[in-house]
């Protein structure tokens, strides 16, 4: 009898799954929108694409074949339209809320400013961070954070390559520079990244496993409840990143007790402003924000820096011309020029923009939820509750704006009219949810 009950239960589950798949494919409000056939039946197509790490290029190819609106999951669409990106999905006053399934994967019970889906809570927390990320404060940290770390990094590169004759893995080396800088900015002290043998800092190994872990969380939320199992799965990933952030926070608290801080470091600035406004700060959430800043500040900046260095080495004439323009501006190569002066070097600005465009460090979808009343796009009514996204990559690689988009060509930015290219360079996203660290 028990066997019959189990068989009936399994048959019922199978029948329900089959009925849901048929509904999704043929009766769902999104059933007329083109896209991968499997995506109409199940989220497995999108899960596989995300897990591969190349969902952005896969979805881009489907847009090439099917047009500006495609279905990538039973209740999820991708749109490729700069107008939709800038005026609807990610604009300043957007009505499209963050998709909880996607952002909660970065979360734990205490959350972070990135995973926060509530507009008011997000705005309040972002205001606490605003001073630390202001242009004035960042410029004020040049001599304390930027140049000391760059000098240590160059010296370490010199020792590895010149003195020891070792090849250097550029991606690891740039990550160590950006990790150390991010840690100093967050906590006022570094992560000892320059001491790591072969630039293989333990936190970088943790960063490497996070994308796949987060992808599993996004598509299979129940996995997040198995915390101990996840910790074992992640190994030196999630636990190690959180431990690094916690240690940095404790160092800052100790410095603050001894009066060694000045309000310029991010978490010191946050604590001062929260205290001034009578706002309570949760320690665990502060640590979570620290983990976020370490991961985001390390990988994205390193991706752009690696891209720039790689192509400058591959194009020596470009490097010689950039060097000439820099020396004309600063005179002495050993000096520490103000960033404001460096911003006046045309080719340097062009190289930075092209590195951001080609390196394109943020390639995820950043999905949003269609607001009440739905949304009309290109003659198609999209029902409320539909998840919809648009990747920055679509616009940074648009051949109508950037001819031969796969090529690194800083000279494309050295023309009189760059308005269209600047509109398409949405690497930091837009609106209130744009990257706070873009300055």
Tab-separated table of C-alpha atoms in Angstrom:
chain	number	residue	atom	x	y	z
A	1	UNK	CA	0.000	0.000	0.000
A	2	UNK	CA	2.841	2.365	0.873
A	3	UNK	CA	4.409	1.734	-2.523
A	4	UNK	CA	1.161	2.616	-4.279
A	5	UNK	CA	0.912	5.856	-2.275
A	6	UNK	CA	4.460	6.817	-3.237
A	7	UNK	CA	3.795	5.987	-6.897
A	8	UNK	CA	0.598	8.063	-6.880
A	9	UNK	CA	2.448	10.975	-5.283
A	10	UNK	CA	5.270	10.774	-7.824
A	11	UNK	CA	2.800	10.487	-10.698
A	12	UNK	CA	0.899	13.514	-9.402
A	13	UNK	CA	4.089	15.573	-9.150
A	14	UNK	CA	5.088	14.512	-12.654
A	15	UNK	CA	1.644	15.370	-14.037
A	16	UNK	CA	1.620	18.779	-12.344
A	17	UNK	CA	5.110	19.508	-13.659
A	18	UNK	CA	4.045	18.496	-17.163
A	19	UNK	CA	0.879	20.610	-17.005
A	20	UNK	CA	2.859	23.620	-15.795
A	21	UNK	CA	5.401	23.175	-18.582
A	22	UNK	CA	2.625	22.976	-21.203
A	23	UNK	CA	0.961	26.076	-19.728
A	24	UNK	CA	4.261	27.987	-19.723
A	25	UNK	CA	4.980	27.092	-23.335
A	26	UNK	CA	1.540	27.533	-24.922
A	27	UNK	CA	-0.877	29.397	-22.622
A	28	UNK	CA	1.339	31.767	-20.613
A	29	UNK	CA	0.945	35.527	-21.354
A	30	UNK	CA	4.563	35.513	-22.595
A	31	UNK	CA	4.099	32.487	-24.882
A	32	UNK	CA	4.185	34.556	-28.094
A	33	UNK	CA	7.557	36.146	-27.302
A	34	UNK	CA	10.461	34.438	-29.107
A	35	UNK	CA	13.492	32.907	-27.470
A	36	UNK	CA	15.122	29.548	-26.697
A	37	UNK	CA	12.443	26.843	-26.837
A	38	UNK	CA	13.490	25.249	-23.556
A	39	UNK	CA	13.279	28.633	-21.800
A	40	UNK	CA	9.525	28.667	-22.399
A	41	UNK	CA	9.113	25.417	-20.449
A	42	UNK	CA	11.553	25.780	-17.552
A	43	UNK	CA	14.225	27.920	-15.913
A	44	UNK	CA	16.788	25.173	-16.540
A	45	UNK	CA	17.909	26.843	-19.782
A	46	UNK	CA	18.728	30.080	-17.952
A	47	UNK	CA	20.346	28.217	-15.058
A	48	UNK	CA	22.667	26.395	-17.430
A	49	UNK	CA	23.530	29.639	-19.248
A	50	UNK	CA	24.241	31.458	-15.969
A	51	UNK	CA	26.326	28.591	-14.604
A	52	UNK	CA	28.497	28.616	-17.723
A	53	UNK	CA	29.518	32.203	-16.987
A	54	UNK	CA	28.601	33.240	-20.535
A	55	UNK	CA	24.874	33.952	-20.254
A	56	UNK	CA	25.424	37.513	-21.478
A	57	UNK	CA	26.904	36.424	-24.813
A	58	UNK	CA	24.369	33.604	-25.224
A	59	UNK	CA	21.476	36.005	-24.664
A	60	UNK	CA	23.139	38.523	-26.984
A	61	UNK	CA	23.141	35.920	-29.785
A	62	UNK	CA	19.457	35.211	-29.224
A	63	UNK	CA	18.742	38.924	-29.497
A	64	UNK	CA	20.673	38.981	-32.777
A	65	UNK	CA	18.432	36.197	-34.055
A	66	UNK	CA	15.057	37.167	-32.576
A	67	UNK	CA	15.028	40.920	-32.003
A	68	UNK	CA	14.989	43.339	-29.057
A	69	UNK	CA	12.669	41.292	-26.809
A	70	UNK	CA	13.239	37.624	-25.991
A	71	UNK	CA	12.011	35.150	-23.396
A	72	UNK	CA	14.806	33.628	-21.305
A	73	UNK	CA	12.673	31.846	-18.658
A	74	UNK	CA	8.948	31.126	-18.230
A	75	UNK	CA	8.391	34.481	-16.488
A	76	UNK	CA	11.543	36.365	-17.465
A	77	UNK	CA	12.401	38.496	-20.481
A	78	UNK	CA	15.509	40.191	-21.785
A	79	UNK	CA	15.264	43.494	-23.627
A	80	UNK	CA	17.936	45.037	-25.816
A	81	UNK	CA	16.996	48.674	-26.208
A	82	UNK	CA	19.015	51.624	-24.954
A	83	UNK	CA	15.811	53.647	-24.744
A	84	UNK	CA	14.211	51.036	-22.472
A	85	UNK	CA	17.402	50.799	-20.426
A	86	UNK	CA	17.821	54.534	-19.838
A	87	UNK	CA	14.182	55.658	-19.670
A	88	UNK	CA	12.350	52.771	-18.027
A	89	UNK	CA	14.256	49.938	-16.373
A	90	UNK	CA	17.162	51.746	-14.727
A	91	UNK	CA	16.283	55.440	-14.846
A	92	UNK	CA	16.305	57.728	-11.817
A	93	UNK	CA	12.588	57.382	-11.063
A	94	UNK	CA	12.065	53.851	-12.313
A	95	UNK	CA	8.941	51.969	-11.245
A	96	UNK	CA	10.706	48.649	-11.829
A	97	UNK	CA	11.779	47.132	-8.501
A	98	UNK	CA	14.739	44.805	-8.065
A	99	UNK	CA	13.870	41.144	-8.616
A	100	UNK	CA	14.086	39.549	-5.196
A	101	UNK	CA	15.059	36.069	-6.425
A	102	UNK	CA	18.204	37.466	-8.043
A	103	UNK	CA	19.418	39.824	-5.322
A	104	UNK	CA	18.468	37.736	-2.278
A	105	UNK	CA	21.099	35.248	-3.450
A	106	UNK	CA	23.741	37.769	-2.320
A	107	UNK	CA	21.970	38.101	0.995
A	108	UNK	CA	21.823	36.585	4.433
A	109	UNK	CA	19.379	37.525	7.220
A	110	UNK	CA	21.163	40.867	7.718
A	111	UNK	CA	21.471	41.809	4.039
A	112	UNK	CA	23.580	44.497	2.396
A	113	UNK	CA	23.112	47.718	0.453
A	114	UNK	CA	23.388	45.763	-2.819
A	115	UNK	CA	20.806	43.110	-1.982
A	116	UNK	CA	18.397	45.601	-0.386
A	117	UNK	CA	15.229	45.730	-2.510
A	118	UNK	CA	13.356	48.325	-0.423
A	119	UNK	CA	13.776	51.809	-1.900
A	120	UNK	CA	13.696	53.738	1.385
A	121	UNK	CA	16.058	51.400	3.246
A	122	UNK	CA	18.453	51.403	0.298
A	123	UNK	CA	18.387	55.197	0.027
A	124	UNK	CA	19.032	55.659	3.766
A	125	UNK	CA	22.020	53.302	3.736
A	126	UNK	CA	23.425	54.784	0.545
A	127	UNK	CA	23.255	58.268	2.097
A	128	UNK	CA	25.487	57.045	4.930
A	129	UNK	CA	28.054	55.942	2.337
A	130	UNK	CA	27.753	58.988	0.092
A	131	UNK	CA	30.432	61.115	1.798
A	132	UNK	CA	33.084	58.395	1.653
A	133	UNK	CA	32.424	57.879	-2.062
A	134	UNK	CA	32.247	61.583	-2.891
A	135	UNK	CA	34.760	62.901	-5.392
A	136	UNK	CA	36.219	65.260	-2.785
A	137	UNK	CA	36.851	62.441	-0.311
A	138	UNK	CA	38.292	60.094	-2.945
A	139	UNK	CA	40.699	62.804	-4.130
A	140	UNK	CA	41.686	63.372	-0.506
A	141	UNK	CA	42.754	59.731	-0.198
A	142	UNK	CA	45.285	59.842	-3.050
A	143	UNK	CA	48.351	60.239	-0.831
A	144	UNK	CA	47.058	58.023	1.961
A	145	UNK	CA	45.636	55.094	-0.022
A	146	UNK	CA	46.175	55.270	-3.775
A	147	UNK	CA	49.831	56.155	-4.300
A	148	UNK	CA	51.279	54.125	-1.389
A	149	UNK	CA	49.557	50.997	-2.699
A	150	UNK	CA	50.545	51.631	-6.321
A	151	UNK	CA	54.190	52.092	-5.286
A	152	UNK	CA	54.172	48.876	-3.233
A	153	UNK	CA	52.572	47.044	-6.135
A	154	UNK	CA	55.141	48.256	-8.664
A	155	UNK	CA	57.970	47.305	-6.309
A	156	UNK	CA	56.478	43.827	-5.878
A	157	UNK	CA	56.178	43.424	-9.665
A	158	UNK	CA	59.795	44.512	-10.054
A	159	UNK	CA	60.971	41.938	-7.522
A	160	UNK	CA	58.959	39.131	-9.088
A	161	UNK	CA	59.963	39.779	-12.679
A	162	UNK	CA	63.340	41.543	-12.582
A	163	UNK	CA	64.988	40.058	-9.494
A	164	UNK	CA	63.456	36.579	-9.451
A	165	UNK	CA	62.840	36.185	-13.176
A	166	UNK	CA	59.301	34.953	-12.614
A	167	UNK	CA	56.405	35.474	-14.978
A	168	UNK	CA	53.525	37.322	-13.342
A	169	UNK	CA	49.868	36.431	-13.846
A	170	UNK	CA	48.464	39.863	-14.622
A	171	UNK	CA	44.925	39.065	-13.490
A	172	UNK	CA	46.106	37.932	-10.049
A	173	UNK	CA	48.486	40.888	-9.724
A	174	UNK	CA	45.861	43.513	-10.551
A	175	UNK	CA	43.399	41.868	-8.169
A	176	UNK	CA	45.962	42.128	-5.358
A	177	UNK	CA	46.350	45.841	-6.070
A	178	UNK	CA	42.614	46.493	-6.099
A	179	UNK	CA	41.991	44.231	-3.077
A	180	UNK	CA	44.596	46.076	-1.015
A	181	UNK	CA	43.220	49.447	-2.106
A	182	UNK	CA	39.620	48.414	-1.393
A	183	UNK	CA	40.578	47.115	2.071
A	184	UNK	CA	42.409	50.364	2.892
A	185	UNK	CA	39.422	52.378	1.684
A	186	UNK	CA	36.980	50.264	3.694
A	187	UNK	CA	38.910	49.905	6.939
A	188	UNK	CA	42.015	52.080	6.856
A	189	UNK	CA	44.295	49.021	6.749
A	190	UNK	CA	45.180	46.540	4.028
A	191	UNK	CA	44.682	42.815	3.510
A	192	UNK	CA	48.411	42.028	3.101
A	193	UNK	CA	47.708	41.277	-0.555
A	194	UNK	CA	51.209	42.240	-1.701
A	195	UNK	CA	52.745	39.584	0.544
A	196	UNK	CA	50.858	36.719	-1.132
A	197	UNK	CA	53.152	34.268	-2.914
A	198	UNK	CA	52.631	34.556	-6.663
A	199	UNK	CA	49.891	37.121	-5.947
A	200	UNK	CA	47.640	34.187	-4.991
A	201	UNK	CA	45.962	35.805	-1.997
A	202	UNK	CA	43.580	33.521	-0.119
A	203	UNK	CA	40.637	35.894	-0.563
A	204	UNK	CA	40.964	35.756	-4.349
A	205	UNK	CA	40.261	32.023	-4.249
A	206	UNK	CA	37.105	32.846	-2.318
A	207	UNK	CA	36.091	35.445	-4.888
A	208	UNK	CA	36.504	32.890	-7.687
A	209	UNK	CA	33.924	30.434	-6.340
A	210	UNK	CA	31.286	33.024	-5.447
A	211	UNK	CA	29.710	33.437	-8.924
A	212	UNK	CA	28.753	29.767	-9.193
A	213	UNK	CA	27.518	29.624	-5.600
A	214	UNK	CA	25.386	32.737	-6.128
A	215	UNK	CA	24.010	31.291	-9.374
A	216	UNK	CA	22.853	28.164	-7.533
A	217	UNK	CA	21.244	30.356	-4.853
A	218	UNK	CA	19.419	32.396	-7.494
A	219	UNK	CA	17.877	29.443	-9.284
A	220	UNK	CA	17.470	27.117	-6.307
A	221	UNK	CA	16.619	29.325	-3.278
A	222	UNK	CA	16.053	26.312	-1.025
A	223	UNK	CA	19.779	25.621	-1.145
A	224	UNK	CA	20.398	28.807	0.857
A	225	UNK	CA	18.639	27.270	3.846
A	226	UNK	CA	21.227	24.496	4.021
A	227	UNK	CA	23.806	26.872	5.499
A	228	UNK	CA	26.262	24.326	6.849
A	229	UNK	CA	26.260	22.357	3.613
A	230	UNK	CA	26.774	25.542	1.641
A	231	UNK	CA	29.743	26.500	3.812
A	232	UNK	CA	31.358	23.155	3.032
A	233	UNK	CA	30.555	23.565	-0.647
A	234	UNK	CA	32.019	27.048	-0.766
A	235	UNK	CA	35.109	26.041	1.211
A	236	UNK	CA	37.294	29.121	1.273
A	237	UNK	CA	34.639	31.097	-0.587
A	238	UNK	CA	31.736	32.639	1.301
A	239	UNK	CA	33.150	31.937	4.760
A	240	UNK	CA	36.582	33.279	3.848
A	241	UNK	CA	35.284	36.495	2.291
A	242	UNK	CA	33.077	37.165	5.317
A	243	UNK	CA	35.989	36.412	7.657
A	244	UNK	CA	38.214	38.864	5.780
A	245	UNK	CA	35.573	41.574	6.025
A	246	UNK	CA	35.016	40.869	9.723
A	247	UNK	CA	38.744	41.111	10.496
A	248	UNK	CA	38.993	44.416	8.647
A	249	UNK	CA	36.015	45.803	10.529
A	250	UNK	CA	37.494	44.801	13.889
A	251	UNK	CA	40.786	46.511	12.990
A	252	UNK	CA	38.896	49.700	12.189
A	253	UNK	CA	36.937	49.578	15.468
A	254	UNK	CA	40.211	49.177	17.395
A	255	UNK	CA	41.744	52.159	15.568
A	256	UNK	CA	38.631	54.225	16.219
A	257	UNK	CA	38.796	53.519	19.953
A	258	UNK	CA	42.355	54.861	19.992
A	259	UNK	CA	41.420	57.975	18.029
A	260	UNK	CA	43.445	56.979	14.962
A	261	UNK	CA	40.701	57.587	12.366
A	262	UNK	CA	39.681	60.814	10.641
A	263	UNK	CA	36.296	60.114	9.030
A	264	UNK	CA	37.662	59.640	5.501
A	265	UNK	CA	37.648	55.827	5.540
A	266	UNK	CA	34.294	54.436	4.410
A	267	UNK	CA	33.078	52.542	7.469
A	268	UNK	CA	34.476	55.175	9.827
A	269	UNK	CA	32.537	57.784	7.843
A	270	UNK	CA	29.382	55.649	7.975
A	271	UNK	CA	29.621	55.212	11.748
A	272	UNK	CA	30.156	58.929	12.302
A	273	UNK	CA	27.149	59.890	10.193
A	274	UNK	CA	24.931	57.233	11.718
A	275	UNK	CA	25.869	58.409	15.215
A	276	UNK	CA	25.231	62.031	14.267
A	277	UNK	CA	21.758	61.161	12.940
A	278	UNK	CA	20.840	58.736	15.715
A	279	UNK	CA	20.695	55.785	13.311
A	280	UNK	CA	21.501	52.317	14.683
A	281	UNK	CA	24.014	50.260	12.701
A	282	UNK	CA	23.933	46.476	12.733
A	283	UNK	CA	27.456	45.051	13.002
A	284	UNK	CA	26.685	41.991	10.895
A	285	UNK	CA	25.190	44.120	8.143
A	286	UNK	CA	28.300	46.317	8.234
A	287	UNK	CA	30.443	43.206	7.769
A	288	UNK	CA	28.200	42.101	4.893
A	289	UNK	CA	28.625	45.491	3.250
A	290	UNK	CA	32.360	45.108	3.753
A	291	UNK	CA	32.300	41.749	1.957
A	292	UNK	CA	30.345	43.364	-0.858
A	293	UNK	CA	32.808	46.257	-1.176
A	294	UNK	CA	35.805	43.912	-1.151
A	295	UNK	CA	34.370	41.669	-3.863
A	296	UNK	CA	32.963	44.457	-6.034
A	297	UNK	CA	35.889	46.828	-5.560
A	298	UNK	CA	38.433	44.128	-6.339
A	299	UNK	CA	37.087	42.270	-9.355
A	300	UNK	CA	35.512	45.056	-11.382
A	301	UNK	CA	38.428	47.475	-11.093
A	302	UNK	CA	40.955	44.706	-11.725
A	303	UNK	CA	39.079	43.628	-14.864
A	304	UNK	CA	39.316	47.117	-16.351
A	305	UNK	CA	42.942	47.558	-15.260
A	306	UNK	CA	43.937	44.173	-16.677
A	307	UNK	CA	42.218	45.005	-19.962
A	308	UNK	CA	44.046	48.338	-20.238
A	309	UNK	CA	47.494	46.901	-19.431
A	310	UNK	CA	47.037	43.911	-21.739
A	311	UNK	CA	46.127	46.007	-24.769
A	312	UNK	CA	48.785	48.627	-24.067
A	313	UNK	CA	51.395	45.863	-24.098
A	314	UNK	CA	49.895	44.440	-27.297
A	315	UNK	CA	49.930	47.881	-28.947
A	316	UNK	CA	53.351	49.415	-28.109
A	317	UNK	CA	52.800	52.514	-30.254
A	318	UNK	CA	49.714	53.291	-28.201
A	319	UNK	CA	51.741	52.831	-25.007
A	320	UNK	CA	54.549	55.123	-26.217
A	321	UNK	CA	52.075	57.848	-27.132
A	322	UNK	CA	50.307	57.571	-23.765
A	323	UNK	CA	53.657	57.733	-21.970
A	324	UNK	CA	54.601	60.837	-23.974
A	325	UNK	CA	51.342	62.611	-23.110
A	326	UNK	CA	51.674	61.716	-19.432
A	327	UNK	CA	55.269	62.981	-19.214
A	328	UNK	CA	54.276	66.189	-21.005
A	329	UNK	CA	51.669	66.752	-18.304
A	330	UNK	CA	53.512	65.660	-15.144
A	331	UNK	CA	57.167	66.113	-16.151
A	332	UNK	CA	58.734	63.617	-13.751
A	333	UNK	CA	57.741	59.945	-13.989
A	334	UNK	CA	58.532	59.457	-10.286
A	335	UNK	CA	56.161	62.217	-9.155
A	336	UNK	CA	52.708	61.695	-7.677
A	337	UNK	CA	50.476	63.930	-9.807
A	338	UNK	CA	47.012	64.881	-8.688
A	339	UNK	CA	44.310	62.799	-10.344
A	340	UNK	CA	42.671	66.056	-11.435
A	341	UNK	CA	45.738	66.738	-13.598
A	342	UNK	CA	45.759	63.207	-15.001
A	343	UNK	CA	42.140	63.635	-16.057
A	344	UNK	CA	43.336	66.323	-18.479
A	345	UNK	CA	45.401	63.844	-20.517
A	346	UNK	CA	43.121	63.037	-23.507
A	347	UNK	CA	44.594	59.657	-24.390
A	348	UNK	CA	44.516	58.471	-20.766
A	349	UNK	CA	40.802	59.234	-20.546
A	350	UNK	CA	40.273	57.442	-23.862
A	351	UNK	CA	42.190	54.361	-22.679
A	352	UNK	CA	40.187	54.255	-19.427
A	353	UNK	CA	36.848	54.482	-21.255
A	354	UNK	CA	37.846	51.856	-23.800
A	355	UNK	CA	39.089	49.529	-21.038
A	356	UNK	CA	35.753	49.909	-19.262
A	357	UNK	CA	33.890	49.256	-22.498
A	358	UNK	CA	35.893	46.202	-23.605
A	359	UNK	CA	36.555	44.791	-20.130
A	360	UNK	CA	32.925	45.469	-19.177
A	361	UNK	CA	33.331	44.166	-15.615
A	362	UNK	CA	29.603	43.833	-14.824
A	363	UNK	CA	28.016	41.380	-17.243
A	364	UNK	CA	25.005	40.198	-15.253
A	365	UNK	CA	21.385	40.906	-16.063
A	366	UNK	CA	20.359	43.038	-13.049
A	367	UNK	CA	16.694	41.966	-13.404
A	368	UNK	CA	13.743	44.122	-12.447
A	369	UNK	CA	10.041	43.380	-11.896
A	370	UNK	CA	7.395	44.905	-14.160
A	371	UNK	CA	5.258	47.301	-12.050
A	372	UNK	CA	1.460	47.195	-11.521
A	373	UNK	CA	-0.397	47.880	-14.737
A	374	UNK	CA	2.316	46.258	-16.818
A	375	UNK	CA	4.595	47.864	-19.385
A	376	UNK	CA	4.261	48.331	-23.124
A	377	UNK	CA	7.372	47.793	-25.190
A	378	UNK	CA	7.520	47.895	-28.977
A	379	UNK	CA	3.840	47.012	-29.334
A	380	UNK	CA	3.978	44.186	-26.793
A	381	UNK	CA	2.178	44.424	-23.444
A	382	UNK	CA	4.258	42.889	-20.681
A	383	UNK	CA	2.129	41.907	-17.656
A	384	UNK	CA	2.912	43.152	-14.172
A	385	UNK	CA	5.117	40.814	-12.182
A	386	UNK	CA	7.124	39.778	-15.232
A	387	UNK	CA	10.866	39.808	-14.564
A	388	UNK	CA	12.756	41.791	-17.190
A	389	UNK	CA	16.403	42.700	-17.568
A	390	UNK	CA	18.911	44.318	-19.879
A	391	UNK	CA	22.682	43.810	-19.735
A	392	UNK	CA	25.210	46.652	-20.024
A	393	UNK	CA	27.178	44.521	-22.460
A	394	UNK	CA	24.495	44.964	-25.133
A	395	UNK	CA	25.204	48.679	-25.402
A	396	UNK	CA	28.956	48.640	-24.872
A	397	UNK	CA	29.267	46.215	-27.790
A	398	UNK	CA	26.714	47.847	-30.104
A	399	UNK	CA	28.382	47.887	-33.554
A	400	UNK	CA	26.204	50.781	-34.726
A	401	UNK	CA	27.809	52.975	-32.060
A	402	UNK	CA	31.174	51.230	-31.662
A	403	UNK	CA	32.345	49.903	-35.061
A	404	UNK	CA	34.368	46.708	-34.617
A	405	UNK	CA	33.306	46.538	-30.952
A	406	UNK	CA	35.553	43.568	-30.185
A	407	UNK	CA	38.652	45.676	-30.860
A	408	UNK	CA	40.430	47.858	-28.292
A	409	UNK	CA	40.522	51.250	-30.032
A	410	UNK	CA	40.955	54.209	-27.627
A	411	UNK	CA	41.207	56.527	-30.635
A	412	UNK	CA	37.455	56.138	-31.137
A	413	UNK	CA	37.039	58.418	-28.092
A	414	UNK	CA	39.360	61.119	-29.473
A	415	UNK	CA	36.755	62.662	-31.760
A	416	UNK	CA	34.736	65.811	-31.289
A	417	UNK	CA	31.327	64.188	-30.849
A	418	UNK	CA	31.311	61.343	-28.318
A	419	UNK	CA	27.728	61.836	-27.102
A	420	UNK	CA	26.360	58.583	-28.551
A	421	UNK	CA	29.280	56.550	-27.192
A	422	UNK	CA	28.941	58.113	-23.746
A	423	UNK	CA	25.209	57.280	-23.727
A	424	UNK	CA	26.018	53.658	-24.508
A	425	UNK	CA	28.818	53.388	-21.941
A	426	UNK	CA	26.504	52.254	-19.143
A	427	UNK	CA	29.084	50.101	-17.343
A	428	UNK	CA	28.042	51.518	-13.954
A	429	UNK	CA	24.310	51.208	-14.691
A	430	UNK	CA	22.033	54.208	-14.110
A	431	UNK	CA	19.651	55.732	-11.588
A	432	UNK	CA	19.566	55.381	-7.826
A	433	UNK	CA	20.859	51.802	-8.041
A	434	UNK	CA	23.923	52.678	-10.102
A	435	UNK	CA	27.381	51.764	-8.820
A	436	UNK	CA	28.263	53.986	-5.871
A	437	UNK	CA	31.976	53.476	-6.538
A	438	UNK	CA	32.050	54.804	-10.096
A	439	UNK	CA	33.798	58.066	-9.135
